[in-house]
XYZ file of C-alpha atoms in Angstrom:
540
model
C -35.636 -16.953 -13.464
C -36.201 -13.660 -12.035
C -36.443 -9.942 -13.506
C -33.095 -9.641 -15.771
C -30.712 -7.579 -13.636
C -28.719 -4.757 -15.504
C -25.268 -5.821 -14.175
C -22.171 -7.838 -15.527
C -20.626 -10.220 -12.928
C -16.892 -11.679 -13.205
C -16.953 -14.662 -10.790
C -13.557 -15.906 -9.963
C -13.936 -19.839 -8.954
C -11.317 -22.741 -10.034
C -13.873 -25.336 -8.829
C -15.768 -26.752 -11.631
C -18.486 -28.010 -9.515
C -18.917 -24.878 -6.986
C -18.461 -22.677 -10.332
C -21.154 -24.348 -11.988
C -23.394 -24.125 -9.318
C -22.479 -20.008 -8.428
C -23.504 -19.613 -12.274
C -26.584 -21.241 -12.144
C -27.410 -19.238 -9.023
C -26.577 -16.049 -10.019
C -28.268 -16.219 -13.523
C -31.432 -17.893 -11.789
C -31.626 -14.474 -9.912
C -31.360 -12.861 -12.725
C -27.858 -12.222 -13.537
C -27.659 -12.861 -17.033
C -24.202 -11.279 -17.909
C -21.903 -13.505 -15.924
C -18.161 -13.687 -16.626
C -16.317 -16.803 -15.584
C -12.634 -16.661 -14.742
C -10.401 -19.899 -13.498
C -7.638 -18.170 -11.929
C -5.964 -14.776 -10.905
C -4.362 -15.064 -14.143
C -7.619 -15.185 -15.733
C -9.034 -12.540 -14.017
C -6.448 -10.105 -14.363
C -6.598 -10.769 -18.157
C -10.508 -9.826 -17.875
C -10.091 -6.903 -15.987
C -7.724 -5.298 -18.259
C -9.585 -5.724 -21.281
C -13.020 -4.698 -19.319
C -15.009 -3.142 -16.336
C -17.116 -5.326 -14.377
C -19.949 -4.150 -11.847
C -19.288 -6.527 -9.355
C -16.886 -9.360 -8.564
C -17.453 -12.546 -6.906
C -15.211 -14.628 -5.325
C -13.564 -16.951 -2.454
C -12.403 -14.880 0.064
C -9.741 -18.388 0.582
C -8.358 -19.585 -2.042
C -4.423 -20.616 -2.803
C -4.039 -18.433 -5.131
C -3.675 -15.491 -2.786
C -3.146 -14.965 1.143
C -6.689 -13.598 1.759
C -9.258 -12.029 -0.589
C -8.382 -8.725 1.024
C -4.556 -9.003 -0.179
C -5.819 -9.599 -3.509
C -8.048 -6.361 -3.655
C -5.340 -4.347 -3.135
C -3.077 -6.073 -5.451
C -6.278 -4.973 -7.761
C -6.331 -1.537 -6.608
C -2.493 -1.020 -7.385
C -2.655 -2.133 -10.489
C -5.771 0.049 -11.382
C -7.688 -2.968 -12.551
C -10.814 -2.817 -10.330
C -13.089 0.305 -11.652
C -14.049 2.439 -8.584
C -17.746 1.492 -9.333
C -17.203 -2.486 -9.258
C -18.722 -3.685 -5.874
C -16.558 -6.720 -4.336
C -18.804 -9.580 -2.929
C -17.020 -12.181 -0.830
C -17.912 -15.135 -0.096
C -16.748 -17.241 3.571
C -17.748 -19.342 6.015
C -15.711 -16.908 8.176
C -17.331 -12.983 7.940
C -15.632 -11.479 11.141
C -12.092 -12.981 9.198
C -13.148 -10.364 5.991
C -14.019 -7.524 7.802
C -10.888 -7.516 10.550
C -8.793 -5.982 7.240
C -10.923 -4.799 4.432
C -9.386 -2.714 1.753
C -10.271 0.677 1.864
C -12.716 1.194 -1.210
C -15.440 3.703 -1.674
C -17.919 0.954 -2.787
C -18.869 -1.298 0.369
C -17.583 -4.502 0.266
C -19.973 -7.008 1.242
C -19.434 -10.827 2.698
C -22.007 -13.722 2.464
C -21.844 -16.470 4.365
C -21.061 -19.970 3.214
C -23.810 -21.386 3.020
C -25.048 -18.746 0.249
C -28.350 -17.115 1.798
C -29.843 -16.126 -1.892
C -32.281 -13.165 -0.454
C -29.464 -12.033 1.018
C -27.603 -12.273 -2.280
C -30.473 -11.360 -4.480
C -31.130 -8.113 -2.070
C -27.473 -7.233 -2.859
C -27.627 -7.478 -6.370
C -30.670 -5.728 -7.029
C -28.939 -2.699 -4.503
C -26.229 -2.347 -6.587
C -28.007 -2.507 -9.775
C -29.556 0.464 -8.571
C -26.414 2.516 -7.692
C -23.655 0.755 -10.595
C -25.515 3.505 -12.932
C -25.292 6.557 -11.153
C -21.883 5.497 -9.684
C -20.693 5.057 -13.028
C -21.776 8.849 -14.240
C -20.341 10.271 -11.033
C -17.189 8.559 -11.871
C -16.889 9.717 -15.242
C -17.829 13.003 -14.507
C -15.211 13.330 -12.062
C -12.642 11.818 -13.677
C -12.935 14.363 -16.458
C -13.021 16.987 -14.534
C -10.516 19.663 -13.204
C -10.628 20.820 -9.527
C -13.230 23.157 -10.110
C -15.931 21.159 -11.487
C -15.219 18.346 -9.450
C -16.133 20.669 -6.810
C -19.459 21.587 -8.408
C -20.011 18.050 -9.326
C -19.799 16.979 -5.708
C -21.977 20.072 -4.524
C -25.010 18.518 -6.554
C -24.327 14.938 -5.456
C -27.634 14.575 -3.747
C -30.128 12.103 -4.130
C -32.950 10.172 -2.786
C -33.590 6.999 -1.828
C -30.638 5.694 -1.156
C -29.865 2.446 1.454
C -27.342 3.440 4.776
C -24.978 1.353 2.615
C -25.026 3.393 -0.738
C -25.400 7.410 1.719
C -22.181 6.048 3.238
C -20.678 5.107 -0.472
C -21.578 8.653 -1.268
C -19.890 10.296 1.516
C -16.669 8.325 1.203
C -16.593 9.164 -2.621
C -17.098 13.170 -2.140
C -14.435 12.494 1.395
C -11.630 11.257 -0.987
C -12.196 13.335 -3.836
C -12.208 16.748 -1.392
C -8.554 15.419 -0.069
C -7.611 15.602 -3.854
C -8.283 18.981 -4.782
C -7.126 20.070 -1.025
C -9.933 20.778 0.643
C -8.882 18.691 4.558
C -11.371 20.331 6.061
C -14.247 19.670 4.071
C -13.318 15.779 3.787
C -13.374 15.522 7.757
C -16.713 16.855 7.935
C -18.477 14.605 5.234
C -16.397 11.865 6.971
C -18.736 12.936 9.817
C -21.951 12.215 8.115
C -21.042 8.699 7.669
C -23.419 6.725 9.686
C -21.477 3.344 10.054
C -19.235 3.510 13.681
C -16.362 1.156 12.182
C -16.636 3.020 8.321
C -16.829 6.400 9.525
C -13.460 5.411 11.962
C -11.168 3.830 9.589
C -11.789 6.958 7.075
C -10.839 9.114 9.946
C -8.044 7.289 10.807
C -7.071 7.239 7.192
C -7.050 11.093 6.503
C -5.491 11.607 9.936
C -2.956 9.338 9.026
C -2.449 11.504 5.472
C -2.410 15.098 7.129
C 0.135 13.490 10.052
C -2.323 14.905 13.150
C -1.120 12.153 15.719
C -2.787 13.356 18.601
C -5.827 13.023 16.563
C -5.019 9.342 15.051
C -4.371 8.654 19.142
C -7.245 9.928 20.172
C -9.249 7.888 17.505
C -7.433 4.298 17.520
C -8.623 4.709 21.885
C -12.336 5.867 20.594
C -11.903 2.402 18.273
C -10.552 0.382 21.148
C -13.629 1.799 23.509
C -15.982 0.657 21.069
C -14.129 -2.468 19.894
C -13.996 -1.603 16.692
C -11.783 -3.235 14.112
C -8.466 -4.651 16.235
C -6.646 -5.341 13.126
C -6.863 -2.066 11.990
C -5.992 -0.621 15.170
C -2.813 -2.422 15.274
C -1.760 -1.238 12.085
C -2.098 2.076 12.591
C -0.475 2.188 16.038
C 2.338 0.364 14.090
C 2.824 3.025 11.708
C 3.033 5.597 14.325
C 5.681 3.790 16.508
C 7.346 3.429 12.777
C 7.593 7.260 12.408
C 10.129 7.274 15.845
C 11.688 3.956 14.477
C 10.447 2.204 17.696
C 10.747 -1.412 16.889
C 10.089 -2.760 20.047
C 6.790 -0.907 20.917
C 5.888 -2.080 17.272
C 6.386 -5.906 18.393
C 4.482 -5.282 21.603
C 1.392 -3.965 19.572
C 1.961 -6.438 16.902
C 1.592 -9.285 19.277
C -1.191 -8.749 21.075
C -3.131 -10.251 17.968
C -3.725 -13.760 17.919
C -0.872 -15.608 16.141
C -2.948 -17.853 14.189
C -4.815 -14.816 12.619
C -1.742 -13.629 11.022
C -1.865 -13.304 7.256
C 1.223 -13.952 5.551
C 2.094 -10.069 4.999
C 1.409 -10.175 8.387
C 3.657 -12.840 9.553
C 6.491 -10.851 7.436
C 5.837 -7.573 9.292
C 6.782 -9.508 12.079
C 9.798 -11.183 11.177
C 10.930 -7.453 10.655
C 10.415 -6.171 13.853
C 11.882 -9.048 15.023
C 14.824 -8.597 12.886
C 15.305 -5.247 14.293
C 14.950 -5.823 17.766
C 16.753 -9.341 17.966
C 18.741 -10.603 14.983
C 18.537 -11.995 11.314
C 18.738 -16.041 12.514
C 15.705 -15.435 15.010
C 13.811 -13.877 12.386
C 14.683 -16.500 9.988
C 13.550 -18.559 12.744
C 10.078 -17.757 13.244
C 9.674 -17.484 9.606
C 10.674 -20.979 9.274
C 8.062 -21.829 12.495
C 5.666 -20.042 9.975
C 5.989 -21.909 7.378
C 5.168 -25.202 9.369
C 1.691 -23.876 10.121
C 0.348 -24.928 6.216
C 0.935 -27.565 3.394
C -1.892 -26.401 1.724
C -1.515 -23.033 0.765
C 0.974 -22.730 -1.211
C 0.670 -18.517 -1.967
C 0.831 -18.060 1.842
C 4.315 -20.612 1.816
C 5.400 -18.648 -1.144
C 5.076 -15.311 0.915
C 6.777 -16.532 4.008
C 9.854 -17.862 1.924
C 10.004 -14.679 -0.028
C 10.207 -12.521 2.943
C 13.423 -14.791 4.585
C 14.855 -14.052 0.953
C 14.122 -10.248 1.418
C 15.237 -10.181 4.909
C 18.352 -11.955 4.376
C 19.592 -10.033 1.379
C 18.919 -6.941 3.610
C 20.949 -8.029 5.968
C 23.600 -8.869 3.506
C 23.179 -5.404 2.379
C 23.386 -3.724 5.761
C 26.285 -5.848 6.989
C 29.911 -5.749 5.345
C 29.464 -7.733 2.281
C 32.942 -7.727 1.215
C 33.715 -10.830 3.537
C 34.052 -14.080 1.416
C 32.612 -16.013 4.046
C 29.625 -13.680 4.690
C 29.120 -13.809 0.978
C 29.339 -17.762 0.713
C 26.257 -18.109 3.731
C 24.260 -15.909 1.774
C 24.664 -17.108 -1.493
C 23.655 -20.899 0.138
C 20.453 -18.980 2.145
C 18.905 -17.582 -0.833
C 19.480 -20.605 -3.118
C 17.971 -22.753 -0.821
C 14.752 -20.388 -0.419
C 15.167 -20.404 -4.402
C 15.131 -24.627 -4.212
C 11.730 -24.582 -1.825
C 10.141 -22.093 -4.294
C 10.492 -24.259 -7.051
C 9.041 -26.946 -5.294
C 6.271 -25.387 -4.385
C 5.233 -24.369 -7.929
C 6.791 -25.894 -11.607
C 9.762 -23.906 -13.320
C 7.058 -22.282 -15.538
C 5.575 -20.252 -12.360
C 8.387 -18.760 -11.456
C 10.498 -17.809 -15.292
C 10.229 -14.324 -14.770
C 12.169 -14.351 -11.491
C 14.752 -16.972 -12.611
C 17.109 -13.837 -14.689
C 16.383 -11.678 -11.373
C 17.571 -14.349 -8.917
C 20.767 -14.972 -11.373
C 21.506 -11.997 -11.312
C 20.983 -11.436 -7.237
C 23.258 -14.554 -6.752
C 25.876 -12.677 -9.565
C 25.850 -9.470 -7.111
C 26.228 -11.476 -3.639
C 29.514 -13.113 -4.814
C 30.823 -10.003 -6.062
C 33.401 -8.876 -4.240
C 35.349 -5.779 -2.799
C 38.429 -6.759 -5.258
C 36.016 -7.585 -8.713
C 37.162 -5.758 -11.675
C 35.403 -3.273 -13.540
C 34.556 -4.886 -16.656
C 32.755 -7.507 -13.992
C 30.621 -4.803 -12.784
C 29.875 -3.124 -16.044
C 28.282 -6.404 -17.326
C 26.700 -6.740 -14.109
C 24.976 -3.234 -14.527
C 24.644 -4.429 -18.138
C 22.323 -7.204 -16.904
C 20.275 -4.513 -14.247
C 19.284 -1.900 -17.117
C 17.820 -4.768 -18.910
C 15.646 -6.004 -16.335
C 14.881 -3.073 -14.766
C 12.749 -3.001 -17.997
C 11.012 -6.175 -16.989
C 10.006 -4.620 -13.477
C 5.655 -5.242 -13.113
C 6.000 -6.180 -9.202
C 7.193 -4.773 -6.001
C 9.256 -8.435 -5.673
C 11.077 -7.436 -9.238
C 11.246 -4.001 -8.147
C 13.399 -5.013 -4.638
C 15.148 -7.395 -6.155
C 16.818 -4.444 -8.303
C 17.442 -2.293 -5.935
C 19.182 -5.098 -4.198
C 21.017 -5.628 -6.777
C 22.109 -1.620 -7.417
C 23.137 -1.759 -4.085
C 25.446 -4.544 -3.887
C 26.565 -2.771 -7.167
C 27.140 0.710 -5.159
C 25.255 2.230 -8.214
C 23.478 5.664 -6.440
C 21.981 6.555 -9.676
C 20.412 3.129 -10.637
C 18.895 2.626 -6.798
C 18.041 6.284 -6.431
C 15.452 5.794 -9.889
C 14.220 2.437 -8.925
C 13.836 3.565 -4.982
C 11.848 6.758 -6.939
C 9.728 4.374 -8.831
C 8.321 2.260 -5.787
C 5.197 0.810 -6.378
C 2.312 1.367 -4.191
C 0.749 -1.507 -2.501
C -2.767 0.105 -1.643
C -4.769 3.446 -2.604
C -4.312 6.897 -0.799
C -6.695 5.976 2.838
C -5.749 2.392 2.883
C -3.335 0.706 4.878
C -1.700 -2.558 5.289
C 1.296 -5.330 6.534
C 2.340 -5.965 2.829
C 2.822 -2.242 2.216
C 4.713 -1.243 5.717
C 7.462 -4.295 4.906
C 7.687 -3.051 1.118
C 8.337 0.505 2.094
C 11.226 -0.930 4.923
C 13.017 -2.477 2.916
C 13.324 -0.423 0.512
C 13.938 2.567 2.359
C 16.271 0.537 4.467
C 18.181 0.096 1.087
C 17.799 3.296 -0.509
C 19.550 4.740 2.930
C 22.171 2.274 2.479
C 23.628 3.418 -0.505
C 22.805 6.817 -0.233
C 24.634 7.506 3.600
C 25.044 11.240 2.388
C 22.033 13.083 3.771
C 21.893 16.064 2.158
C 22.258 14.044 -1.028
C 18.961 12.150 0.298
C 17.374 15.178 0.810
C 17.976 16.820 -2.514
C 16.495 13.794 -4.264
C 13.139 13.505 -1.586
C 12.746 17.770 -2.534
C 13.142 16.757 -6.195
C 10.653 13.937 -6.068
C 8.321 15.661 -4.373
C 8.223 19.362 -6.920
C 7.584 16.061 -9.225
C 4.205 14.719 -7.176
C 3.724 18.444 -6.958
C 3.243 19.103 -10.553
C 1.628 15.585 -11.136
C -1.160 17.206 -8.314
C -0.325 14.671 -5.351
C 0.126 17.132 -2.705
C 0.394 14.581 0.220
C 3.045 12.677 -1.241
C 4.785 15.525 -1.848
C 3.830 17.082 1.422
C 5.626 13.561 3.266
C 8.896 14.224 1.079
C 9.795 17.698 1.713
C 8.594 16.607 5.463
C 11.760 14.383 4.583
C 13.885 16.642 2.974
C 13.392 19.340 5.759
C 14.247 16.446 8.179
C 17.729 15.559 6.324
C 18.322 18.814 5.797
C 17.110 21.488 8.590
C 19.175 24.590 7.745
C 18.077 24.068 4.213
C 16.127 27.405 3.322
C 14.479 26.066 -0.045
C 13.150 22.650 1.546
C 11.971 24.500 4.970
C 9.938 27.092 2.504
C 8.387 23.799 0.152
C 7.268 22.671 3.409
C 5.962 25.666 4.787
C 4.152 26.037 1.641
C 2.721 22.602 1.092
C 0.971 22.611 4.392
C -0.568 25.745 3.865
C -1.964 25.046 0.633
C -3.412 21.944 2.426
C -4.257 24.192 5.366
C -2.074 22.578 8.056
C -0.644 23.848 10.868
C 1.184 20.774 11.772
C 2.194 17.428 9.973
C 3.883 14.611 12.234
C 6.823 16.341 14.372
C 6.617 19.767 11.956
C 4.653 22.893 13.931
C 4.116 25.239 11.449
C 5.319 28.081 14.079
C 8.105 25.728 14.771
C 9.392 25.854 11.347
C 8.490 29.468 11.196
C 10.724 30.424 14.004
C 13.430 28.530 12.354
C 13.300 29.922 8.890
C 13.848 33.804 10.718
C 16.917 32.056 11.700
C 18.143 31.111 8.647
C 20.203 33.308 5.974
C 17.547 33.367 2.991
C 18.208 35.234 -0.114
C 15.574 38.513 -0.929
C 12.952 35.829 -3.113
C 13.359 33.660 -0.294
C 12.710 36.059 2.546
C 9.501 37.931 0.529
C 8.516 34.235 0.171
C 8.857 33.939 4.136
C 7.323 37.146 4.686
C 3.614 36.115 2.838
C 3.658 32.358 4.504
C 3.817 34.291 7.562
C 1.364 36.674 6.636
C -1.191 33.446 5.946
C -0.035 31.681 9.083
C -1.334 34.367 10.949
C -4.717 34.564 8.952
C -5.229 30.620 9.556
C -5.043 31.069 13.273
């Protein structure tokens, strides 16, 4: 056995046999604290009763879509520590690193089979980081914005691999964006010495501030260098989704390869399909999808849940006081319902089963029900709106408030949407969470200045709870709704110049400006007016 290495390991393998060997590996290169877990089930367990240094595992498995899903699932569940490297292992590398999950700590990939200098070289690198990671964390998580500013002005050391220097910069990047400092995060970003690292953090913060012409002008630096296509396509998507261009969001969409598509993927799809064709043809090529694997069975699970999701949307959308209408959906759903339970036993799916009752309750409610119908109905939401610990549960209520035309009930549980990924990330699974549910929370709120007051509200909310972007993207949204609106016009005017921008998306700050001298403003209001424009002028 080699030196004794001073980190603790959670390998996830179901395998008996490959599991038996990975131990014996790992602890013959000195890895003496290794954690075993069987499942996703197991691991989650672990991780919420303790932190690990790294984790090792299948980037395949059927458990999950892709390894890279599954890290974000992590990350939005706070389960991984920020410290814990992730170390994948495939017989397919350039599959990994299309889509990584945006984490400070570089993930790494080794190739199937293992290549133990490679591996041991990894181990004993992060051995000598996990420490001082670990202090840097805790130091800044402790901290208010004023330290952690002094905390990353003496983050300098010595000796450090390309790897760990770009680690560091990412780490003092992200924490700069959350104590407002936009600036100072693009020019670490800089330092970072890694073309396709240094890129998707770019395209990340350009994504958070909303400078398009800069995202453009990166995603064709990316392309020029052929630098991670995947990535590329998403965030091309997302702008095309900020005109609600469907079609150019297709185009873009397919000119990956088909076969590449992860399941989140594949649903993505099947909603710009939806969109730009009709609900049967996306059902379709859902259904096309799920031909492509027996195997799998998280990737079949995906596909069917997404011709639930789209179909109840539709149901939503449409006029679902038609018995007939009603009838078709009720018999779409309960057949997805049928193939989910043969995919996995009862057991794997008991959670959902009151949620899909109650889904299949709402459907064949109709415009004529009486009241005491719906009270029990509403009865039956409160409970398990209680129950809620995924974004599935968390649609499936909404859906449900909806077909219920409760505004109150979908406004909180539209409020309380779970986020699929951390602040610089991106990905498929999140863009299809955050349309339907917007899609929804639109549908039963039609009244836009009613929408607006509650995206002003929710954002003085991420405001106070420090999480200036997100509140910076709903008063963008409120202002939208809402342009004559003095009080939403002046929260946006003043969240971008606390963040020190002069434009986010389709807002010009002299744009808005203009506007507000237009507007009738009370005395507060128009001293308020007076000193943005005062610090407008000072920024340029």
């Amino acid at each position: 056995m080699q030196n004794p290495l001073k980190i603790n390991v959670l390998l996830l393998e179901s395998n008996l046999k490959v599991r038996t060997h990975l131990v014996s590996l790992l602890r013959k290169l000195g890895c003496l604290d290794v954690n075993i877990a069987k499942s996703t089930h197991d691991l989650v367990a672990q991780l919420k009763q303790h932190n690990f240094d790294l984790l090792l595992m299948d980037f395949d498995s059927s458990e999950y879509s892709n390894g890279n899903d599954f890290i974000r699932y992590l990350i939005s569940q706070s389960l991984l520590a920020d410290h814990c490297k992730v170390l994948f292992l495939s017989d397919q590398p350039e599959r990994v690193l299309t889509d990584l999950a945006f984490r400070y700590i570089t993930t790494e990939v080794i190739d199937k089979p293992i290549d133990q200098i490679k591996l041991k070289q990894l181990l004993k690198e992060h051995e000598s980081s996990a420490k001082r990671l670990k202090l840097m964390f805790a130091q800044l998580n402790n901290a208010n914005n004023e330290q952690k500013e002094a905390v990353l002005a003496h983050a300098h050391f010595i000796g450090l691999t390309t790897a760990q220097h770009n680690e560091l910069q990412l780490i003092r990047a992200s924490q700069e964006l959350k104590i407002g400092q936009v600036n100072s995060a693009l020019k670490t970003v800089k330092s970072i010495n890694l073309a396709g690292q240094q890129a998707s953090a770019q395209l990340a913060i350009y994504n958070l501030i909303g400078d398009e012409k800069k995202l453009k002008l990166t995603l064709l630096k990316m392309q020029s260098l052929n630098l991670l296509a995947r990535k590329q396509a998403l965030y091309k998507v997302k702008i095309f989704l900020q005109h609600n261009d469907y079609y150019q969001s297709l185009v873009t969409f397919n000119q990956l390869p088909e076969v590449s598509y992860s399941a989140h993927e594949a649903q993505l799809k099947s909603i710009f399909i939806f969109e730009t064709e009709s609900l049967p043809t996306s059902i379709e090529y859902l259904e096309r999808k799920l031909k492509t694997t027996l195997e799998n069975h998280h990737y079949l699970t995906i596909i069917l849940f997404s011709m639930m999701q789209v179909a109840l949307l539709d149901y939503c959308l449409s006029n679902h006081n038609n018995a007939l209408t009603s009838q078709l959906c009720s018999q779409q759903v309960k057949k997805i319902i049928k193939q989910l339970l043969s995919l996995h036993n009862q057991d794997h799916f008991q959670a959902y089963l009151p949620f899909f009752k109650l889904l299949l309750e709402c459907v064949a409610l109709d415009g004529d029900a009486l009241k005491q119908d719906k009270v029990q109905l509403n009865r039956q939401l409160q409970q398990l709106l209680m129950r809620i610990d995924d974004h599935l549960k968390q649609f499936f209520c909404l859906v449900s408030a909806v077909l219920l035309r409760d505004k109150e009930t979908a406004a909180t549980v539209f409020h309380q949407k779970m986020r699929l990924h951390g602040m610089m990330d991106i990905s498929a699974q999140s863009m299809a969470f955050d349309y339907f549910m917007q899609k929804l929370f639109e549908q039963i709120n039609q009244d836009e200045e009613h929408r607006a007051s509650c995206y002003n509200q929710w954002a003085i909310e991420k405001q106070q709870q420090q999480q200036s972007f997100m509140a910076l993207d709903l008063f963008s949204k409120a202002h939208f709704l809402a342009p004559t609106n003095p009080v939403y016009l002046l929260n946006l005017l003043n969240t971008m110049q606390v963040l020190k921008l002069t434009k986010f998306w389709r807002f010009e700050q002299q744009d808005l400006l203009t506007t507000a001298y237009k507007l009738k403003m009370t005395q507060p209001q128009q001293q308020r007016l007076l000193q943005l424009k005062q610090y407008s002028e000072i920024m340029l």
